[in-house]
Amino acid sequence: MGRRKKIVQECERLMDAPENIRNIAIAAHVDHGKTTLTDNLLAGAGMIADESAGQQLAMDTEEDEQERGITIDAANVSMTHEYEDRNHLINLIDTPGHVDFGGDVTRAMRAVDGALVVVDAVEGAMPQTETVLRQALREGVKPALFINKVDRLISELQEGPEEMQQRLMGVIADVNELIRGMTEEMDELDEDWTVSVEGGTVGFGSALYKWGVSMPSMQRTGMDFGEIIDLEQADKRRELHERTPLSDVVLDMVCEHFPNPVDAQPRRIPRIWRGDAESELADTMRMVNEEGELVLMVTDIGIDPHAGEIAAGRVFSGTIEKGQDLYVSGTAGTNRVQSVGIYMGGEREEVDRVPAGNIAAVTGLKDAIAGSTVSSVEMTPFESIEHISEPVITKSVEAKSMDDLPKLIETLQQVAKEDPTIQIEINEDTGEHLISGQGELHLEVITQRIERNQGIPVNTGEPIVVYREAPQSESREVEGRSPNNHNRFYITVEPLDDDIVDTIKLGDASMDMPELERREELMKQGMDKDTAQNVEHMFNTNVFIDDTKGIQHLNETMELVIEGLEEALEDGPLAAEPVEGALIRLHDARLHEDAIHRGPAQVIPAVRRAVHNALMDAEIKLLEPIQEVRIDVPSEHMGPASGEIQGRRGRVDDMYQEGDLMVVEGIAPVDEMIGFSSDIRSATEGRASWNTENAGFRVMADNLQPEIIEEIRERKGMKLELPGQVDYF
């Protein structure tokens, strides 16, 4: 029997003992060494050869991942590890670090209970470190820390034990500050989740040279930093690896400090599911009951050339088996499970069944998308997975040959199903399709995969930046009349407070919540009681308030009012870009007695026009997406590097020395950052390394507004003049 088959059998045997299961994700800033670390763990579990660990990058299974040297897709693997005479099943997800693929990290966090955050010892905690920590803690996932590339402190920076200790303690303090700030609000936490060397939740080492240490491992092996420095300087890395192998240190830490499903699910279920907490279903999920009704949360959709679509996700209760007919949230009817398996890196191994507390790979769930709730009975679905950043850049994609058009449409729909952070707009008439994503690289990878994997040659347009529109002041009351003049709506618009917008973005206040809970959350963020009580609808980050009193027929017309409102907010009045941060109040309405005279053709245009006119009166402005930029560069190239930010309407916020490099930090508009990578390379003779992080939207400078609005209106085939003003009341 092959080694792999043995591992699969051992995994199957351990699946029924949830107290010995650990579901974990490895997350970090780009290039801090997650995939290299994962290689070590696979080698430690006997799944790849020890010699190739670190070079093989076994979890980067796609051709483009190997070519680019970055992780693009989250990859799952199940392995076993013996700790304190008990064998443990570890289901691990290696997540991407590049900001453009942050959606994969958020989705992975829904499936796991623990996150091993990897930080580069030289670079320290970086913007994306903060993002992945926030993603983990929002999902109720417990963190531990591994400080990687410690060998660089010894060989490159020539640091002694004291300097090294100081630097490492600084990294731990930074990470703990982030954890403390983010866990303040988590009422369900009855323990401190900060990491510490003494507590055993911090490891140090070098994934490339396969050695690692933690306080418990040092006590066990007698190794100390002085000895590590001596061995590293004497180039005895092989001996270091043999005496204190990285995989043992990390996997011991995972088994000892990360919660098993039995500990984690009672805490996580109330955080991610808003169904009836007293129901039997809630009970079976909290108890990780494999005999109960099946509940699976799909966190990833992938395509296997032989098996078709594979849905991977966490089984919260019950047991999933071939042949079951299951409900998929948001769709009618049931889907039949064709096969069930577990992941071994790029390969999927079929098994007979996967019980609660595990991560399963399932075929046959044709209606599922990433984020679906799949269950044996109809139930309240899990909370939708909220992504921290939203699409900021768009490209048009069209098939070079019209014959490929149907296949391209099908492929784009599949792409949107696999990656919910991608937005697809299909125009059947023109054959042009718009694809919006997190950044240039995100769209480049998607279009390259369409060509390579599907064999569809495509033409892509120039990148287009996604803007937003937002009111800046309070409008006067505006009347919207229906085309037949029989219905009138009186509306005002004002800007929403930033705290409320952030709360809605994070999903902490939504129409899915019980009314009382939503009202309290909005009041906590500063909304007055009367307004919070009258919330009728929320759309994106906009809130609609019904301030009317006892208007006849308004109830049966409200659905059409909301439709008109959504149309108006989807395409703002300036440039048909989405509106955000608007508080819309309906003060009064005059409705025709006869339902036939207040149908969709009358109500929708009246509301749409009233909202647009009120927005214009509220001094609506265009918002542009911005990015935080960090450049690491030798000091002689610092001038050209900071010039690259300033020359792009950017702002340099900080410059400081770190090791032998200068660090330049600032912000710049996404529109100006297109083509940044080639320009920064030539400006610094290829010596700079940099990264960007999406930082939301800000109001664009007044002098640029007219020109950009005109450009967008022209591109979209709209009239160039802005809508005129109307009478106010």
PDB file of C-alpha atoms in Angstrom, residues 158-397:
ATOM      1  CA  GLN A 158      24.513  40.194  11.512  1.00  0.00           C
ATOM      2  CA  GLU A 159      22.462  40.707  14.677  1.00  0.00           C
ATOM      3  CA  GLY A 160      23.600  39.325  18.031  1.00  0.00           C
ATOM      4  CA  PRO A 161      21.293  37.578  20.547  1.00  0.00           C
ATOM      5  CA  GLU A 162      20.229  40.811  22.264  1.00  0.00           C
ATOM      6  CA  GLU A 163      19.454  42.792  19.100  1.00  0.00           C
ATOM      7  CA  MET A 164      17.632  39.787  17.714  1.00  0.00           C
ATOM      8  CA  GLN A 165      15.555  39.361  20.828  1.00  0.00           C
ATOM      9  CA  GLN A 166      14.639  43.050  20.789  1.00  0.00           C
ATOM     10  CA  ARG A 167      13.528  42.898  17.166  1.00  0.00           C
ATOM     11  CA  LEU A 168      11.485  39.704  17.668  1.00  0.00           C
ATOM     12  CA  MET A 169       9.793  41.097  20.786  1.00  0.00           C
ATOM     13  CA  GLY A 170       8.930  44.209  18.739  1.00  0.00           C
ATOM     14  CA  VAL A 171       7.192  42.053  16.107  1.00  0.00           C
ATOM     15  CA  ILE A 172       5.231  40.199  18.837  1.00  0.00           C
ATOM     16  CA  ALA A 173       4.220  43.509  20.469  1.00  0.00           C
ATOM     17  CA  ASP A 174       2.961  44.886  17.110  1.00  0.00           C
ATOM     18  CA  VAL A 175       0.901  41.757  16.417  1.00  0.00           C
ATOM     19  CA  ASN A 176      -0.538  41.796  19.952  1.00  0.00           C
ATOM     20  CA  GLU A 177      -1.506  45.447  19.630  1.00  0.00           C
ATOM     21  CA  LEU A 178      -3.509  44.535  16.501  1.00  0.00           C
ATOM     22  CA  ILE A 179      -5.131  41.539  18.251  1.00  0.00           C
ATOM     23  CA  ARG A 180      -6.044  43.590  21.332  1.00  0.00           C
ATOM     24  CA  GLY A 181      -7.608  46.349  19.232  1.00  0.00           C
ATOM     25  CA  MET A 182      -9.688  43.831  17.280  1.00  0.00           C
ATOM     26  CA  THR A 183     -10.842  41.578  20.152  1.00  0.00           C
ATOM     27  CA  GLU A 184     -12.132  44.407  22.397  1.00  0.00           C
ATOM     28  CA  GLU A 185     -15.601  44.100  20.857  1.00  0.00           C
ATOM     29  CA  MET A 186     -15.770  40.276  20.990  1.00  0.00           C
ATOM     30  CA  ASP A 187     -18.052  39.712  23.976  1.00  0.00           C
ATOM     31  CA  GLU A 188     -18.059  35.923  23.592  1.00  0.00           C
ATOM     32  CA  LEU A 189     -14.299  35.707  24.271  1.00  0.00           C
ATOM     33  CA  ASP A 190     -13.602  34.527  27.789  1.00  0.00           C
ATOM     34  CA  GLU A 191      -9.841  34.196  27.228  1.00  0.00           C
ATOM     35  CA  ASP A 192      -6.986  36.433  26.120  1.00  0.00           C
ATOM     36  CA  TRP A 193      -6.101  35.745  22.484  1.00  0.00           C
ATOM     37  CA  THR A 194      -2.842  37.715  22.412  1.00  0.00           C
ATOM     38  CA  VAL A 195       0.206  35.574  21.581  1.00  0.00           C
ATOM     39  CA  SER A 196       3.216  35.009  23.840  1.00  0.00           C
ATOM     40  CA  VAL A 197       6.518  33.165  23.834  1.00  0.00           C
ATOM     41  CA  GLU A 198       5.920  31.860  27.375  1.00  0.00           C
ATOM     42  CA  GLY A 199       2.438  30.629  26.483  1.00  0.00           C
ATOM     43  CA  GLY A 200       3.827  28.672  23.533  1.00  0.00           C
ATOM     44  CA  THR A 201       1.731  30.518  20.908  1.00  0.00           C
ATOM     45  CA  VAL A 202       4.763  32.060  19.169  1.00  0.00           C
ATOM     46  CA  GLY A 203       7.250  30.109  17.053  1.00  0.00           C
ATOM     47  CA  PHE A 204      10.458  31.339  15.360  1.00  0.00           C
ATOM     48  CA  GLY A 205      12.494  29.864  12.547  1.00  0.00           C
ATOM     49  CA  SER A 206      13.361  29.620   8.889  1.00  0.00           C
ATOM     50  CA  ALA A 207      10.935  27.861   6.555  1.00  0.00           C
ATOM     51  CA  LEU A 208      13.573  27.877   3.810  1.00  0.00           C
ATOM     52  CA  TYR A 209      16.148  26.046   5.970  1.00  0.00           C
ATOM     53  CA  LYS A 210      13.486  23.940   7.731  1.00  0.00           C
ATOM     54  CA  TRP A 211      14.291  24.704  11.381  1.00  0.00           C
ATOM     55  CA  GLY A 212      12.073  26.244  14.021  1.00  0.00           C
ATOM     56  CA  VAL A 213      11.880  26.804  17.777  1.00  0.00           C
ATOM     57  CA  SER A 214       9.311  27.762  20.399  1.00  0.00           C
ATOM     58  CA  MET A 215       9.563  27.975  24.174  1.00  0.00           C
ATOM     59  CA  PRO A 216       8.273  24.371  24.669  1.00  0.00           C
ATOM     60  CA  SER A 217      10.622  23.032  21.956  1.00  0.00           C
ATOM     61  CA  MET A 218      13.624  24.847  23.489  1.00  0.00           C
ATOM     62  CA  GLN A 219      12.798  23.297  26.857  1.00  0.00           C
ATOM     63  CA  ARG A 220      12.531  19.888  25.211  1.00  0.00           C
ATOM     64  CA  THR A 221      15.691  20.061  23.039  1.00  0.00           C
ATOM     65  CA  GLY A 222      17.859  22.350  25.219  1.00  0.00           C
ATOM     66  CA  MET A 223      18.438  24.688  22.226  1.00  0.00           C
ATOM     67  CA  ASP A 224      18.774  28.435  22.804  1.00  0.00           C
ATOM     68  CA  PHE A 225      19.233  31.424  20.508  1.00  0.00           C
ATOM     69  CA  GLY A 226      22.987  31.587  21.192  1.00  0.00           C
ATOM     70  CA  GLU A 227      23.397  28.041  19.863  1.00  0.00           C
ATOM     71  CA  ILE A 228      21.106  28.729  16.896  1.00  0.00           C
ATOM     72  CA  ILE A 229      23.239  31.761  15.940  1.00  0.00           C
ATOM     73  CA  ASP A 230      26.430  29.650  16.183  1.00  0.00           C
ATOM     74  CA  LEU A 231      25.024  26.856  13.990  1.00  0.00           C
ATOM     75  CA  GLU A 232      23.546  29.314  11.462  1.00  0.00           C
ATOM     76  CA  GLN A 233      26.841  31.247  11.206  1.00  0.00           C
ATOM     77  CA  ALA A 234      28.834  28.014  10.880  1.00  0.00           C
ATOM     78  CA  ASP A 235      26.510  27.065   7.991  1.00  0.00           C
ATOM     79  CA  LYS A 236      25.338  23.965   9.876  1.00  0.00           C
ATOM     80  CA  ARG A 237      21.731  24.406   8.824  1.00  0.00           C
ATOM     81  CA  ARG A 238      21.289  20.712   8.154  1.00  0.00           C
ATOM     82  CA  GLU A 239      22.180  19.996  11.804  1.00  0.00           C
ATOM     83  CA  LEU A 240      19.796  22.757  12.937  1.00  0.00           C
ATOM     84  CA  HIS A 241      16.976  21.143  10.941  1.00  0.00           C
ATOM     85  CA  GLU A 242      17.712  17.686  12.322  1.00  0.00           C
ATOM     86  CA  ARG A 243      17.879  18.859  15.936  1.00  0.00           C
ATOM     87  CA  THR A 244      14.794  21.073  15.860  1.00  0.00           C
ATOM     88  CA  PRO A 245      12.655  20.403  12.750  1.00  0.00           C
ATOM     89  CA  LEU A 246      10.245  23.187  11.916  1.00  0.00           C
ATOM     90  CA  SER A 247       7.322  20.841  11.207  1.00  0.00           C
ATOM     91  CA  ASP A 248       7.391  19.345  14.728  1.00  0.00           C
ATOM     92  CA  VAL A 249       7.498  22.772  16.384  1.00  0.00           C
ATOM     93  CA  VAL A 250       4.589  24.183  14.347  1.00  0.00           C
ATOM     94  CA  LEU A 251       2.389  21.078  14.376  1.00  0.00           C
ATOM     95  CA  ASP A 252       2.895  20.658  18.144  1.00  0.00           C
ATOM     96  CA  MET A 253       1.830  24.288  18.571  1.00  0.00           C
ATOM     97  CA  VAL A 254      -1.260  23.660  16.386  1.00  0.00           C
ATOM     98  CA  CYS A 255      -2.292  20.584  18.406  1.00  0.00           C
ATOM     99  CA  GLU A 256      -1.644  22.231  21.781  1.00  0.00           C
ATOM    100  CA  HIS A 257      -3.017  25.737  21.277  1.00  0.00           C
ATOM    101  CA  PHE A 258      -5.636  25.764  18.526  1.00  0.00           C
ATOM    102  CA  PRO A 259      -9.187  24.825  19.517  1.00  0.00           C
ATOM    103  CA  ASN A 260     -10.771  21.615  18.247  1.00  0.00           C
ATOM    104  CA  PRO A 261     -14.283  21.815  16.675  1.00  0.00           C
ATOM    105  CA  VAL A 262     -15.951  20.782  19.974  1.00  0.00           C
ATOM    106  CA  ASP A 263     -14.416  23.838  21.709  1.00  0.00           C
ATOM    107  CA  ALA A 264     -14.735  26.206  18.758  1.00  0.00           C
ATOM    108  CA  GLN A 265     -18.231  25.609  17.362  1.00  0.00           C
ATOM    109  CA  PRO A 266     -20.232  26.689  20.446  1.00  0.00           C
ATOM    110  CA  ARG A 267     -18.421  30.050  20.238  1.00  0.00           C
ATOM    111  CA  ARG A 268     -18.396  30.403  16.437  1.00  0.00           C
ATOM    112  CA  ILE A 269     -21.971  29.370  15.570  1.00  0.00           C
ATOM    113  CA  PRO A 270     -23.668  32.454  17.179  1.00  0.00           C
ATOM    114  CA  ARG A 271     -21.096  34.635  15.393  1.00  0.00           C
ATOM    115  CA  ILE A 272     -21.742  33.290  11.887  1.00  0.00           C
ATOM    116  CA  TRP A 273     -25.368  32.077  12.053  1.00  0.00           C
ATOM    117  CA  ARG A 274     -28.433  34.137  12.979  1.00  0.00           C
ATOM    118  CA  GLY A 275     -30.969  31.296  13.079  1.00  0.00           C
ATOM    119  CA  ASP A 276     -32.959  30.243  16.156  1.00  0.00           C
ATOM    120  CA  ALA A 277     -30.381  29.638  18.903  1.00  0.00           C
ATOM    121  CA  GLU A 278     -32.851  27.423  20.810  1.00  0.00           C
ATOM    122  CA  SER A 279     -33.549  25.061  17.886  1.00  0.00           C
ATOM    123  CA  GLU A 280     -32.420  21.467  17.608  1.00  0.00           C
ATOM    124  CA  LEU A 281     -30.328  22.418  14.575  1.00  0.00           C
ATOM    125  CA  ALA A 282     -28.409  25.040  16.595  1.00  0.00           C
ATOM    126  CA  ASP A 283     -27.808  22.386  19.208  1.00  0.00           C
ATOM    127  CA  THR A 284     -26.420  19.810  16.761  1.00  0.00           C
ATOM    128  CA  MET A 285     -24.058  22.440  15.283  1.00  0.00           C
ATOM    129  CA  ARG A 286     -22.802  23.534  18.705  1.00  0.00           C
ATOM    130  CA  MET A 287     -22.314  19.877  19.744  1.00  0.00           C
ATOM    131  CA  VAL A 288     -20.581  18.908  16.427  1.00  0.00           C
ATOM    132  CA  ASN A 289     -23.127  16.082  16.258  1.00  0.00           C
ATOM    133  CA  GLU A 290     -22.362  13.764  13.338  1.00  0.00           C
ATOM    134  CA  GLU A 291     -25.751  12.034  13.777  1.00  0.00           C
ATOM    135  CA  GLY A 292     -27.716  15.293  13.345  1.00  0.00           C
ATOM    136  CA  GLU A 293     -29.051  17.006  10.220  1.00  0.00           C
ATOM    137  CA  LEU A 294     -26.306  17.823   7.720  1.00  0.00           C
ATOM    138  CA  VAL A 295     -25.064  21.443   7.599  1.00  0.00           C
ATOM    139  CA  LEU A 296     -22.174  22.339   5.250  1.00  0.00           C
ATOM    140  CA  MET A 297     -20.873  25.861   4.594  1.00  0.00           C
ATOM    141  CA  VAL A 298     -19.281  26.081   1.125  1.00  0.00           C
ATOM    142  CA  THR A 299     -16.160  28.270   1.241  1.00  0.00           C
ATOM    143  CA  ASP A 300     -14.564  27.465  -2.112  1.00  0.00           C
ATOM    144  CA  ILE A 301     -15.592  26.304  -5.582  1.00  0.00           C
ATOM    145  CA  GLY A 302     -12.972  24.745  -7.847  1.00  0.00           C
ATOM    146  CA  ILE A 303     -12.945  22.987 -11.206  1.00  0.00           C
ATOM    147  CA  ASP A 304     -11.481  19.534 -11.702  1.00  0.00           C
ATOM    148  CA  PRO A 305     -10.991  18.647 -15.396  1.00  0.00           C
ATOM    149  CA  HIS A 306     -12.337  15.124 -14.739  1.00  0.00           C
ATOM    150  CA  ALA A 307     -14.883  15.515 -11.917  1.00  0.00           C
ATOM    151  CA  GLY A 308     -16.225  18.974 -12.857  1.00  0.00           C
ATOM    152  CA  GLU A 309     -17.198  21.440 -10.147  1.00  0.00           C
ATOM    153  CA  ILE A 310     -15.964  20.750  -6.614  1.00  0.00           C
ATOM    154  CA  ALA A 311     -17.449  22.529  -3.585  1.00  0.00           C
ATOM    155  CA  ALA A 312     -15.156  22.574  -0.560  1.00  0.00           C
ATOM    156  CA  GLY A 313     -16.358  23.622   2.871  1.00  0.00           C
ATOM    157  CA  ARG A 314     -16.779  22.996   6.558  1.00  0.00           C
ATOM    158  CA  VAL A 315     -19.218  20.367   7.836  1.00  0.00           C
ATOM    159  CA  PHE A 316     -20.762  21.934  10.976  1.00  0.00           C
ATOM    160  CA  SER A 317     -23.154  19.086  11.766  1.00  0.00           C
ATOM    161  CA  GLY A 318     -24.275  15.699  10.435  1.00  0.00           C
ATOM    162  CA  THR A 319     -22.311  13.561   7.980  1.00  0.00           C
ATOM    163  CA  ILE A 320     -22.044  14.082   4.229  1.00  0.00           C
ATOM    164  CA  GLU A 321     -22.205  10.984   2.010  1.00  0.00           C
ATOM    165  CA  LYS A 322     -22.604  10.144  -1.662  1.00  0.00           C
ATOM    166  CA  GLY A 323     -26.225  10.048  -2.881  1.00  0.00           C
ATOM    167  CA  GLN A 324     -27.699  12.554  -0.386  1.00  0.00           C
ATOM    168  CA  ASP A 325     -30.241  15.075  -1.722  1.00  0.00           C
ATOM    169  CA  LEU A 326     -29.378  18.436  -0.189  1.00  0.00           C
ATOM    170  CA  TYR A 327     -30.831  21.948  -0.181  1.00  0.00           C
ATOM    171  CA  VAL A 328     -28.614  24.842  -1.335  1.00  0.00           C
ATOM    172  CA  SER A 329     -29.515  28.235   0.191  1.00  0.00           C
ATOM    173  CA  GLY A 330     -31.135  30.672  -2.197  1.00  0.00           C
ATOM    174  CA  THR A 331     -32.037  28.055  -4.836  1.00  0.00           C
ATOM    175  CA  ALA A 332     -35.094  25.888  -5.428  1.00  0.00           C
ATOM    176  CA  GLY A 333     -35.090  22.088  -5.317  1.00  0.00           C
ATOM    177  CA  THR A 334     -32.231  19.876  -4.175  1.00  0.00           C
ATOM    178  CA  ASN A 335     -28.808  18.778  -5.471  1.00  0.00           C
ATOM    179  CA  ARG A 336     -27.588  15.203  -5.264  1.00  0.00           C
ATOM    180  CA  VAL A 337     -24.085  14.538  -3.878  1.00  0.00           C
ATOM    181  CA  GLN A 338     -22.060  12.616  -6.508  1.00  0.00           C
ATOM    182  CA  SER A 339     -18.890  12.039  -4.477  1.00  0.00           C
ATOM    183  CA  VAL A 340     -17.247  13.072  -1.203  1.00  0.00           C
ATOM    184  CA  GLY A 341     -13.533  13.506  -0.607  1.00  0.00           C
ATOM    185  CA  ILE A 342     -10.741  15.236   1.259  1.00  0.00           C
ATOM    186  CA  TYR A 343      -7.920  17.304  -0.215  1.00  0.00           C
ATOM    187  CA  MET A 344      -4.299  16.237  -0.383  1.00  0.00           C
ATOM    188  CA  GLY A 345      -2.834  19.470  -1.820  1.00  0.00           C
ATOM    189  CA  GLY A 346      -3.707  19.528  -5.532  1.00  0.00           C
ATOM    190  CA  GLU A 347      -5.267  16.060  -5.435  1.00  0.00           C
ATOM    191  CA  ARG A 348      -8.689  15.087  -4.119  1.00  0.00           C
ATOM    192  CA  GLU A 349      -8.995  11.670  -2.482  1.00  0.00           C
ATOM    193  CA  GLU A 350     -12.471  10.138  -2.408  1.00  0.00           C
ATOM    194  CA  VAL A 351     -13.741   8.786   0.912  1.00  0.00           C
ATOM    195  CA  ASP A 352     -17.069   7.199   1.904  1.00  0.00           C
ATOM    196  CA  ARG A 353     -18.220   9.933   4.264  1.00  0.00           C
ATOM    197  CA  VAL A 354     -17.091  13.116   6.030  1.00  0.00           C
ATOM    198  CA  PRO A 355     -18.604  13.790   9.488  1.00  0.00           C
ATOM    199  CA  ALA A 356     -19.095  17.101  11.387  1.00  0.00           C
ATOM    200  CA  GLY A 357     -15.989  19.054  12.367  1.00  0.00           C
ATOM    201  CA  ASN A 358     -14.118  18.320   9.106  1.00  0.00           C
ATOM    202  CA  ILE A 359     -13.462  20.039   5.785  1.00  0.00           C
ATOM    203  CA  ALA A 360     -14.980  18.150   2.827  1.00  0.00           C
ATOM    204  CA  ALA A 361     -14.655  18.318  -0.972  1.00  0.00           C
ATOM    205  CA  VAL A 362     -17.987  17.484  -2.640  1.00  0.00           C
ATOM    206  CA  THR A 363     -19.119  17.046  -6.252  1.00  0.00           C
ATOM    207  CA  GLY A 364     -22.714  17.290  -7.449  1.00  0.00           C
ATOM    208  CA  LEU A 365     -23.680  20.581  -5.726  1.00  0.00           C
ATOM    209  CA  LYS A 366     -24.271  22.341  -9.051  1.00  0.00           C
ATOM    210  CA  ASP A 367     -26.242  25.257  -7.547  1.00  0.00           C
ATOM    211  CA  ALA A 368     -23.696  26.061  -4.826  1.00  0.00           C
ATOM    212  CA  ILE A 369     -21.457  29.130  -4.959  1.00  0.00           C
ATOM    213  CA  ALA A 370     -18.704  30.157  -2.539  1.00  0.00           C
ATOM    214  CA  GLY A 371     -20.734  31.248   0.515  1.00  0.00           C
ATOM    215  CA  SER A 372     -23.714  28.853   0.073  1.00  0.00           C
ATOM    216  CA  THR A 373     -25.248  26.981   3.001  1.00  0.00           C
ATOM    217  CA  VAL A 374     -25.926  23.330   2.069  1.00  0.00           C
ATOM    218  CA  SER A 375     -28.168  21.268   4.342  1.00  0.00           C
ATOM    219  CA  SER A 376     -30.411  18.207   4.620  1.00  0.00           C
ATOM    220  CA  VAL A 377     -33.346  20.366   5.835  1.00  0.00           C
ATOM    221  CA  GLU A 378     -34.327  23.885   4.803  1.00  0.00           C
ATOM    222  CA  MET A 379     -32.718  26.323   7.273  1.00  0.00           C
ATOM    223  CA  THR A 380     -31.667  29.922   7.895  1.00  0.00           C
ATOM    224  CA  PRO A 381     -28.424  30.249   5.886  1.00  0.00           C
ATOM    225  CA  PHE A 382     -25.135  31.301   7.492  1.00  0.00           C
ATOM    226  CA  GLU A 383     -24.214  34.976   7.467  1.00  0.00           C
ATOM    227  CA  SER A 384     -22.819  35.962   4.075  1.00  0.00           C
ATOM    228  CA  ILE A 385     -19.034  36.158   4.012  1.00  0.00           C
ATOM    229  CA  GLU A 386     -18.208  39.873   4.084  1.00  0.00           C
ATOM    230  CA  HIS A 387     -15.128  40.825   2.077  1.00  0.00           C
ATOM    231  CA  ILE A 388     -13.071  43.647   3.500  1.00  0.00           C
ATOM    232  CA  SER A 389     -12.212  45.253   0.138  1.00  0.00           C
ATOM    233  CA  GLU A 390     -14.455  45.737  -2.868  1.00  0.00           C
ATOM    234  CA  PRO A 391     -13.697  45.714  -6.610  1.00  0.00           C
ATOM    235  CA  VAL A 392     -11.792  48.836  -7.674  1.00  0.00           C
ATOM    236  CA  ILE A 393     -10.759  48.103 -11.254  1.00  0.00           C
ATOM    237  CA  THR A 394     -12.659  46.901 -14.336  1.00  0.00           C
ATOM    238  CA  LYS A 395     -11.612  45.536 -17.724  1.00  0.00           C
ATOM    239  CA  SER A 396     -13.689  44.659 -20.756  1.00  0.00           C
ATOM    240  CA  VAL A 397     -13.209  41.144 -22.112  1.00  0.00           C
TER     241      VAL A 397
END
